[in-house]
CSV table of C-alpha atoms in Angstrom, one decimal:
chain,number,residue,atom,x,y,z
D,1,MET,CA,25.6,18.0,-111.9
D,2,ARG,CA,26.3,14.3,-110.8
D,3,HIS,CA,23.3,12.0,-110.0
D,4,ILE,CA,24.3,9.2,-107.8
D,5,ARG,CA,22.1,5.8,-107.3
D,6,LEU,CA,22.7,3.9,-104.1
D,7,LEU,CA,21.5,0.6,-102.9
D,8,VAL,CA,20.6,0.7,-99.2
D,9,GLU,CA,20.1,-1.7,-96.7
D,10,TYR,CA,18.8,-1.3,-93.2
D,11,ASP,CA,17.6,-2.9,-90.1
D,12,GLY,CA,14.3,-0.8,-89.5
D,13,THR,CA,13.9,-2.0,-85.9
D,14,GLY,CA,14.9,1.1,-84.0
D,15,LEU,CA,14.0,3.4,-86.8
D,16,CYS,CA,10.9,5.5,-87.7
D,17,GLY,CA,10.7,4.3,-91.2
D,18,TRP,CA,12.4,5.9,-94.4
D,19,GLN,CA,10.9,9.2,-94.6
D,20,ARG,CA,12.7,12.2,-92.9
D,21,GLN,CA,10.9,13.4,-89.6
D,22,ALA,CA,11.5,16.4,-87.3
D,23,ASN,CA,11.5,14.0,-84.5
D,24,GLY,CA,12.9,10.2,-84.6
D,25,PRO,CA,15.7,8.8,-86.5
D,26,THR,CA,14.7,7.8,-90.0
D,27,VAL,CA,16.8,6.2,-92.9
D,28,GLN,CA,16.5,9.4,-95.3
D,29,GLY,CA,17.4,11.7,-92.4
D,30,HIS,CA,20.5,9.5,-91.7
D,31,LEU,CA,21.6,9.5,-95.2
D,32,GLU,CA,21.2,13.0,-95.7
D,33,ALA,CA,22.8,14.1,-92.5
D,34,ALA,CA,25.7,11.9,-93.5
D,35,LEU,CA,26.0,13.2,-97.0
D,36,ALA,CA,25.8,16.8,-96.0
D,37,GLN,CA,28.9,15.9,-93.7
D,38,LEU,CA,30.6,14.0,-96.7
D,39,LEU,CA,29.8,16.7,-99.3
D,40,ALA,CA,29.7,19.9,-97.0
D,41,HIS,CA,26.6,20.8,-98.9
D,42,GLU,CA,22.9,20.2,-98.3
D,43,VAL,CA,21.5,17.2,-99.7
D,44,THR,CA,18.0,15.9,-100.6
D,45,VAL,CA,18.0,12.1,-101.0
D,46,THR,CA,15.0,10.4,-102.9
D,47,GLY,CA,14.2,6.9,-102.2
D,48,ALA,CA,12.3,3.8,-104.2
D,49,SER,CA,9.8,3.2,-101.3
D,50,ARG,CA,8.9,4.9,-98.2
D,51,THR,CA,8.8,1.9,-95.9
D,52,ASP,CA,7.2,2.1,-92.4
D,53,ALA,CA,8.8,2.0,-89.1
D,54,GLY,CA,10.2,-1.5,-88.1
D,55,VAL,CA,10.4,-2.4,-91.8
D,56,HIS,CA,13.8,-3.9,-93.1
D,57,ALA,CA,15.5,-3.4,-96.4
D,58,SER,CA,17.9,-5.4,-98.2
D,59,GLY,CA,17.8,-3.3,-101.6
D,60,GLN,CA,16.4,0.0,-101.3
D,61,VAL,CA,17.3,2.2,-104.2
D,62,ALA,CA,18.0,5.9,-103.6
D,63,SER,CA,19.8,8.8,-105.3
D,64,PHE,CA,20.9,12.3,-104.9
D,65,ARG,CA,22.6,15.0,-106.6
D,66,THR,CA,26.0,16.7,-106.2
D,67,GLU,CA,28.8,18.7,-108.1
D,68,ARG,CA,31.8,17.1,-105.7
D,69,THR,CA,34.1,14.9,-107.5
D,70,ILE,CA,34.7,12.4,-104.8
D,71,PRO,CA,34.9,9.0,-106.3
D,72,LEU,CA,31.9,6.5,-106.2
D,73,HIS,CA,34.0,4.1,-103.5
D,74,GLY,CA,34.6,7.1,-101.6
D,75,ILE,CA,31.0,8.0,-101.4
D,76,ARG,CA,30.2,4.5,-100.4
D,77,ARG,CA,33.0,3.8,-97.9
D,78,GLY,CA,32.4,7.5,-96.4
D,79,LEU,CA,28.7,7.0,-95.9
D,80,ASN,CA,29.1,3.5,-94.3
D,81,SER,CA,32.0,5.1,-91.8
D,82,MET,CA,29.5,7.6,-90.7
D,83,LEU,CA,26.0,6.0,-91.1
D,84,PRO,CA,24.9,4.2,-87.8
D,85,ALA,CA,25.1,0.3,-87.6
D,86,ALA,CA,21.4,-0.1,-88.6
D,87,ILE,CA,22.1,1.3,-92.3
D,88,ALA,CA,24.6,0.6,-94.8
D,89,VAL,CA,25.3,1.6,-98.6
D,90,ALA,CA,26.0,-1.8,-100.6
D,91,GLU,CA,26.4,0.1,-103.9
D,92,ALA,CA,27.0,3.5,-105.0
D,93,ALA,CA,26.9,4.2,-109.0
D,94,GLU,CA,26.6,7.1,-111.5
D,95,ALA,CA,22.7,7.5,-112.8
D,96,ALA,CA,21.6,8.9,-115.6
D,97,ASP,CA,20.0,12.4,-115.3
D,98,ASP,CA,16.3,11.5,-115.6
D,99,PHE,CA,16.7,8.5,-113.3
D,100,HIS,CA,14.3,8.5,-110.5
D,101,PRO,CA,14.4,5.7,-107.7
D,102,ARG,CA,10.6,5.5,-107.8
D,103,PHE,CA,9.4,6.3,-111.3
D,104,SER,CA,12.6,4.7,-112.9
D,105,ALA,CA,11.5,1.6,-110.9
D,106,THR,CA,11.0,-1.7,-113.2
D,107,GLY,CA,9.8,-4.2,-110.3
D,108,LYS,CA,9.5,-4.4,-106.6
D,109,HIS,CA,9.7,-7.3,-104.2
D,110,TYR,CA,8.1,-7.4,-100.7
D,111,ARG,CA,8.7,-9.9,-98.4
D,112,TYR,CA,6.5,-10.7,-95.3
D,113,LEU,CA,7.5,-12.9,-92.5
D,114,LEU,CA,5.3,-14.8,-90.1
D,115,LEU,CA,6.2,-16.7,-87.0
D,116,THR,CA,3.6,-19.8,-86.6
D,117,ARG,CA,4.3,-21.2,-83.4
D,118,ALA,CA,2.9,-20.9,-80.0
D,119,ASP,CA,5.9,-19.4,-78.3
D,120,ARG,CA,7.7,-16.3,-79.1
D,121,SER,CA,11.4,-16.4,-80.7
D,122,PRO,CA,13.9,-14.3,-79.7
D,123,ARG,CA,15.9,-14.9,-83.1
D,124,TRP,CA,12.7,-13.5,-85.1
D,125,ARG,CA,11.6,-11.0,-82.5
D,126,ASP,CA,12.1,-7.8,-84.7
D,127,ARG,CA,11.9,-9.7,-88.0
D,128,ALA,CA,8.6,-11.7,-88.1
D,129,TRP,CA,5.0,-11.0,-87.0
D,130,HIS,CA,3.9,-13.4,-84.4
D,131,HIS,CA,0.9,-15.7,-85.4
D,132,ARG,CA,0.4,-18.2,-82.5
D,133,GLY,CA,-0.3,-21.3,-84.5
D,134,PRO,CA,-0.2,-22.7,-88.0
D,135,LEU,CA,-1.5,-21.2,-91.1
D,136,ALA,CA,-3.5,-22.8,-94.0
D,137,LEU,CA,-0.9,-22.2,-96.6
D,138,ASP,CA,-2.8,-23.6,-99.3
D,139,ALA,CA,-5.7,-21.3,-98.5
D,140,ILE,CA,-3.3,-18.3,-98.5
D,141,ARG,CA,-1.9,-19.4,-101.7
D,142,GLU,CA,-5.2,-19.5,-103.3
D,143,ALA,CA,-6.6,-16.3,-101.9
D,144,ALA,CA,-3.4,-14.8,-103.1
D,145,GLY,CA,-4.2,-15.8,-106.7
D,146,ALA,CA,-7.0,-13.4,-106.2
D,147,LEU,CA,-4.5,-10.4,-106.1
D,148,LEU,CA,-2.4,-11.2,-109.0
D,149,GLY,CA,-2.5,-9.3,-112.3
D,150,GLU,CA,-3.8,-5.8,-112.5
D,151,HIS,CA,-5.9,-4.0,-110.2
D,152,ASP,CA,-7.3,-0.6,-108.8
D,153,PHE,CA,-5.9,-0.2,-105.4
D,154,SER,CA,-7.9,3.1,-104.8
D,155,ALA,CA,-9.6,1.9,-101.7
D,156,PHE,CA,-6.1,1.2,-100.0
D,157,ARG,CA,-4.9,5.0,-101.2
D,158,ALA,CA,-3.9,7.2,-98.1
D,159,ALA,CA,-5.9,10.5,-98.4
D,160,GLY,CA,-2.7,12.2,-99.6
D,161,CYS,CA,-1.4,9.9,-101.7
D,162,THR,CA,0.4,11.4,-104.8
D,163,ALA,CA,0.5,8.4,-107.2
D,164,THR,CA,-0.8,9.4,-110.6
D,165,ARG,CA,-2.8,6.4,-110.9
D,166,PRO,CA,-4.2,3.7,-108.5
D,167,VAL,CA,-3.8,0.9,-110.8
D,168,ARG,CA,-0.9,-1.7,-109.8
D,169,ARG,CA,0.0,-5.3,-111.1
D,170,ILE,CA,1.2,-8.3,-108.8
D,171,ASP,CA,3.2,-10.8,-110.9
D,172,GLN,CA,3.8,-13.3,-108.5
D,173,ILE,CA,3.1,-14.2,-104.7
D,174,ASP,CA,5.0,-17.0,-103.1
D,175,VAL,CA,4.1,-18.5,-99.8
D,176,GLY,CA,5.9,-21.1,-98.1
D,177,ALA,CA,8.3,-21.7,-95.1
D,178,LEU,CA,12.0,-20.7,-95.1
D,179,ALA,CA,14.6,-23.2,-95.4
D,180,GLY,CA,15.9,-24.7,-92.2
D,181,GLU,CA,13.1,-22.6,-90.4
D,182,PRO,CA,9.8,-24.6,-90.6
D,183,SER,CA,7.7,-22.3,-88.4
D,184,VAL,CA,8.7,-19.1,-90.3
D,185,VAL,CA,6.6,-18.5,-93.4
D,186,ALA,CA,7.5,-16.0,-96.3
D,187,LEU,CA,4.9,-14.4,-98.2
D,188,ASP,CA,7.1,-13.2,-101.0
D,189,VAL,CA,5.2,-10.5,-103.3
D,190,ARG,CA,7.0,-9.5,-106.7
D,191,GLY,CA,5.4,-6.9,-109.2
D,192,LYS,CA,6.7,-5.5,-112.4
D,193,ILE,CA,6.0,-2.0,-113.2
D,194,THR,CA,4.9,-1.2,-116.5
D,195,VAL,CA,4.8,2.4,-117.7
D,196,PRO,CA,1.1,3.3,-118.6
E,1,MET,CA,11.7,-35.6,-58.0
E,2,ARG,CA,10.8,-34.3,-61.3
E,3,HIS,CA,13.2,-33.8,-63.9
E,4,ILE,CA,12.4,-31.4,-66.7
E,5,ARG,CA,14.0,-31.0,-70.1
E,6,LEU,CA,14.0,-27.5,-71.9
E,7,LEU,CA,14.7,-26.7,-75.4
E,8,VAL,CA,16.1,-23.0,-75.2
E,9,GLU,CA,16.4,-20.5,-78.1
E,10,TYR,CA,18.3,-17.3,-77.7
E,11,ASP,CA,19.7,-14.1,-79.4
E,12,GLY,CA,23.2,-14.0,-77.4
E,13,THR,CA,23.9,-10.4,-78.7
E,14,GLY,CA,23.5,-8.6,-75.3
E,15,LEU,CA,24.4,-11.6,-73.1
E,16,CYS,CA,27.6,-12.9,-71.5
E,17,GLY,CA,26.9,-16.4,-73.1
E,18,TRP,CA,25.5,-19.6,-71.4
E,19,GLN,CA,27.3,-19.9,-67.8
E,20,ARG,CA,25.9,-17.9,-64.9
E,21,GLN,CA,28.5,-15.0,-64.0
E,22,ALA,CA,28.3,-12.9,-61.0
E,23,ASN,CA,28.5,-9.8,-63.3
E,24,GLY,CA,26.6,-9.7,-66.5
E,25,PRO,CA,23.5,-11.5,-67.9
E,26,THR,CA,23.7,-14.9,-68.9
E,27,VAL,CA,21.4,-17.6,-70.4
E,28,GLN,CA,21.7,-19.8,-67.3
E,29,GLY,CA,21.3,-16.8,-64.8
E,30,HIS,CA,18.0,-15.8,-66.5
E,31,LEU,CA,16.9,-19.2,-66.6
E,32,GLU,CA,17.6,-19.9,-63.1
E,33,ALA,CA,16.2,-16.7,-61.8
E,34,ALA,CA,12.8,-17.1,-63.9
E,35,LEU,CA,12.6,-20.7,-62.6
E,36,ALA,CA,13.2,-19.6,-58.9
E,37,GLN,CA,10.4,-17.1,-59.3
E,38,LEU,CA,8.0,-19.6,-61.1
E,39,LEU,CA,8.7,-22.6,-58.5
E,40,ALA,CA,9.5,-20.7,-55.3
E,41,HIS,CA,12.7,-22.4,-54.8
E,42,GLU,CA,16.2,-22.3,-55.8
E,43,VAL,CA,17.2,-24.1,-59.1
E,44,THR,CA,20.3,-25.0,-60.8
E,45,VAL,CA,19.9,-25.6,-64.6
E,46,THR,CA,22.2,-27.6,-66.6
E,47,GLY,CA,23.0,-27.0,-70.2
E,48,ALA,CA,24.3,-28.9,-73.2
E,49,SER,CA,26.9,-26.4,-74.4
E,50,ARG,CA,28.5,-23.7,-72.7
E,51,THR,CA,28.4,-21.1,-75.8
E,52,ASP,CA,30.2,-17.9,-75.6
E,53,ALA,CA,29.0,-14.2,-75.2
E,54,GLY,CA,27.1,-13.2,-78.7
E,55,VAL,CA,26.5,-16.8,-79.8
E,56,HIS,CA,23.0,-17.5,-80.4
E,57,ALA,CA,21.1,-20.7,-80.2
E,58,SER,CA,17.8,-22.2,-81.9
E,59,GLY,CA,17.8,-25.3,-80.0
E,60,GLN,CA,20.1,-25.5,-76.8
E,61,VAL,CA,18.9,-28.3,-74.5
E,62,ALA,CA,19.1,-27.6,-70.6
E,63,SER,CA,17.5,-29.5,-67.8
E,64,PHE,CA,16.5,-28.8,-63.9
E,65,ARG,CA,14.9,-30.6,-60.9
E,66,THR,CA,11.7,-29.7,-59.1
E,67,GLU,CA,9.1,-31.2,-56.8
E,68,ARG,CA,6.5,-28.6,-57.9
E,69,THR,CA,3.5,-30.1,-59.9
E,70,ILE,CA,3.1,-27.3,-62.3
E,71,PRO,CA,2.1,-28.7,-65.7
E,72,LEU,CA,4.6,-28.4,-68.5
E,73,HIS,CA,2.7,-26.0,-70.4
E,74,GLY,CA,2.6,-23.7,-67.3
E,75,ILE,CA,6.3,-24.1,-67.0
E,76,ARG,CA,7.0,-23.2,-70.6
E,77,ARG,CA,4.5,-20.2,-70.8
E,78,GLY,CA,5.5,-19.0,-67.1
E,79,LEU,CA,9.2,-18.8,-68.3
E,80,ASN,CA,8.3,-17.0,-71.5
E,81,SER,CA,6.4,-14.4,-69.9
E,82,MET,CA,9.2,-14.0,-67.2
E,83,LEU,CA,12.4,-14.3,-69.5
E,84,PRO,CA,13.9,-11.2,-71.3
E,85,ALA,CA,12.9,-11.2,-75.2
E,86,ALA,CA,16.3,-12.2,-75.9
E,87,ILE,CA,15.5,-15.8,-74.6
E,88,ALA,CA,12.5,-18.1,-75.1
E,89,VAL,CA,11.6,-21.7,-74.3
E,90,ALA,CA,10.4,-23.6,-77.5
E,91,GLU,CA,9.7,-26.8,-75.6
E,92,ALA,CA,9.4,-28.3,-71.9
E,93,ALA,CA,9.2,-32.2,-71.3
E,94,GLU,CA,9.5,-34.7,-68.5
E,95,ALA,CA,13.0,-36.4,-68.6
E,96,ALA,CA,14.3,-39.5,-67.2
E,97,ASP,CA,16.2,-39.1,-63.9
E,98,ASP,CA,19.3,-40.0,-65.4
E,99,PHE,CA,19.0,-37.9,-68.4
E,100,HIS,CA,21.7,-35.3,-68.7
E,101,PRO,CA,21.8,-32.4,-71.3
E,102,ARG,CA,25.4,-32.8,-71.9
E,103,PHE,CA,26.2,-36.6,-71.6
E,104,SER,CA,23.0,-37.8,-72.9
E,105,ALA,CA,23.5,-35.8,-76.0
E,106,THR,CA,23.5,-37.8,-79.0
E,107,GLY,CA,24.7,-35.2,-81.7
E,108,LYS,CA,25.2,-31.5,-81.8
E,109,HIS,CA,25.2,-29.1,-84.8
E,110,TYR,CA,27.0,-25.7,-84.6
E,111,ARG,CA,26.5,-23.0,-87.6
E,112,TYR,CA,29.2,-20.6,-88.2
E,113,LEU,CA,28.2,-17.6,-90.5
E,114,LEU,CA,30.5,-15.2,-92.5
E,115,LEU,CA,29.6,-12.2,-94.3
E,116,THR,CA,31.8,-12.2,-97.3
E,117,ARG,CA,31.5,-8.7,-98.9
E,118,ALA,CA,33.3,-5.5,-98.8
E,119,ASP,CA,30.6,-3.5,-96.7
E,120,ARG,CA,29.3,-4.4,-93.5
E,121,SER,CA,25.7,-5.5,-93.4
E,122,PRO,CA,23.0,-4.1,-90.8
E,123,ARG,CA,20.8,-7.1,-91.2
E,124,TRP,CA,23.8,-9.5,-90.4
E,125,ARG,CA,26.0,-7.5,-87.8
E,126,ASP,CA,25.1,-9.6,-84.8
E,127,ARG,CA,24.9,-12.8,-86.5
E,128,ALA,CA,28.0,-13.2,-88.9
E,129,TRP,CA,31.7,-12.6,-88.7
E,130,HIS,CA,32.6,-10.0,-91.4
E,131,HIS,CA,35.3,-11.3,-93.8
E,132,ARG,CA,35.7,-8.5,-96.5
E,133,GLY,CA,35.8,-10.4,-99.7
E,134,PRO,CA,35.0,-13.7,-101.3
E,135,LEU,CA,36.3,-17.0,-99.8
E,136,ALA,CA,37.7,-20.0,-101.7
E,137,LEU,CA,34.7,-22.1,-100.6
E,138,ASP,CA,36.4,-25.3,-102.5
E,139,ALA,CA,39.7,-24.8,-100.4
E,140,ILE,CA,37.5,-24.5,-97.1
E,141,ARG,CA,35.6,-27.9,-98.2
E,142,GLU,CA,38.7,-29.5,-98.9
E,143,ALA,CA,40.5,-28.5,-95.6
E,144,ALA,CA,37.3,-29.3,-93.8
E,145,GLY,CA,37.5,-32.9,-95.2
E,146,ALA,CA,40.8,-33.3,-92.8
E,147,LEU,CA,38.6,-32.5,-89.6
E,148,LEU,CA,36.2,-35.5,-90.4
E,149,GLY,CA,36.1,-38.4,-88.4
E,150,GLU,CA,37.3,-38.9,-84.9
E,151,HIS,CA,40.1,-37.0,-83.7
E,152,ASP,CA,42.2,-36.0,-80.5
E,153,PHE,CA,41.4,-32.3,-79.8
E,154,SER,CA,43.6,-32.3,-76.5
E,155,ALA,CA,45.6,-29.3,-78.1
E,156,PHE,CA,42.4,-27.1,-78.3
E,157,ARG,CA,41.4,-27.9,-74.5
E,158,ALA,CA,41.3,-25.2,-72.0
E,159,ALA,CA,43.3,-25.8,-69.0
E,160,GLY,CA,40.5,-26.3,-66.8
E,161,CYS,CA,38.5,-28.8,-69.3
E,162,THR,CA,36.7,-31.3,-67.2
E,163,ALA,CA,35.7,-33.6,-70.3
E,164,THR,CA,36.6,-37.5,-69.5
E,165,ARG,CA,38.4,-37.9,-72.8
E,166,PRO,CA,39.8,-35.4,-75.7
E,167,VAL,CA,38.3,-37.3,-78.5
E,168,ARG,CA,35.6,-36.0,-80.5
E,169,ARG,CA,34.0,-37.3,-84.1
E,170,ILE,CA,32.9,-34.8,-86.6
E,171,ASP,CA,30.6,-36.5,-89.2
E,172,GLN,CA,29.7,-33.7,-91.6
E,173,ILE,CA,30.5,-30.0,-92.6
E,174,ASP,CA,28.9,-28.4,-95.0
E,175,VAL,CA,30.1,-24.9,-96.8
E,176,GLY,CA,28.0,-22.9,-98.8
E,177,ALA,CA,26.2,-19.4,-99.2
E,178,LEU,CA,22.4,-19.3,-97.7
E,179,ALA,CA,19.6,-19.5,-99.9
E,180,GLY,CA,19.0,-16.0,-101.1
E,181,GLU,CA,21.9,-14.3,-99.5
E,182,PRO,CA,24.9,-15.4,-101.6
E,183,SER,CA,27.3,-13.1,-99.6
E,184,VAL,CA,26.6,-15.1,-96.4
E,185,VAL,CA,28.5,-18.4,-96.0
E,186,ALA,CA,27.4,-21.1,-93.7
E,187,LEU,CA,29.9,-23.5,-92.2
E,188,ASP,CA,27.7,-26.4,-90.8
E,189,VAL,CA,29.5,-28.7,-88.5
E,190,ARG,CA,27.5,-31.6,-87.1
E,191,GLY,CA,28.7,-34.8,-84.9
E,192,LYS,CA,27.0,-37.6,-83.5
E,193,ILE,CA,28.4,-38.4,-80.1
E,194,THR,CA,29.2,-42.2,-79.5
E,195,VAL,CA,29.2,-43.8,-76.1
E,196,PRO,CA,33.0,-44.9,-75.5
């Protein structure tokens, strides 16, 4: 059985997040529907992160299994011709049988964007949270320091959380305006994942 | 008579460009309709550049005249509450009577974005032209050098062009990938305008 790893990019504006839903378009739902059409069998796609509605991804990792012999570039191109404009596959690769997008991840990078000016911005409307005024970046940097390292995030877990342990490590938090966009502040949060 | 200068930002994706049209939404058309509602009189808005359909702006300069005494922040906020999400006003200021968005301009900056990878990108779909493969950036830089300085652009004029002279000066052309987006190449073209 082949195991295929995908690198998926999406604009989450009109999507109800990653996870398949009975009602409403999702990334997983679109990928599974396109793969079922391409491969002519039912497919379950596993993702590295279940992003929320409106969240975008530049490199979401996902995988699925198939016995079809269609080459990798055929999978990538086929998917990109069938998926809606909001979703695309940037890479398709053979993966080891025991690869898992979530459990094999060695690190994650989340970027949070904030528009910090009085007026709304047409160019950032679906990409940044609007905070109507400047932010104290030094104070945010100082507070972010308290999150670095290993911490127990039990208080932030959802009731049905299936993670085996609540301890997570954050290695780096960068806070600063985007190049050429002085009113857009990025919070870049990076963590490596250590096997317990 | 007051003369008000606006700094306008827009996402041109769903718009038919700057210039007012009988059919189809335009930036000028939306601004004039919103101003007519705000000021309760007909308004003509003049812009610095008549951008085409699909072109975005981070700092288009425009102006209009009125005898209303509504304060500048009221004009800015009022317009932003009435304009569609694709258009916003970032600044409103009093301008000299002889100010003209086009003829008073001292310089312009146009940015052209190209996506240079095999697959389409959901995040850049309405923001970059898709060239399916890498570009020879050094060759582009070398060719761009031939455009620097003053040149007669008569051959590029439209039949009905109203400009008084066809000579334009380009001062700087920068070619390079965007920070953090190695497959997106920006061509930044800047020119100062010298009074003849």
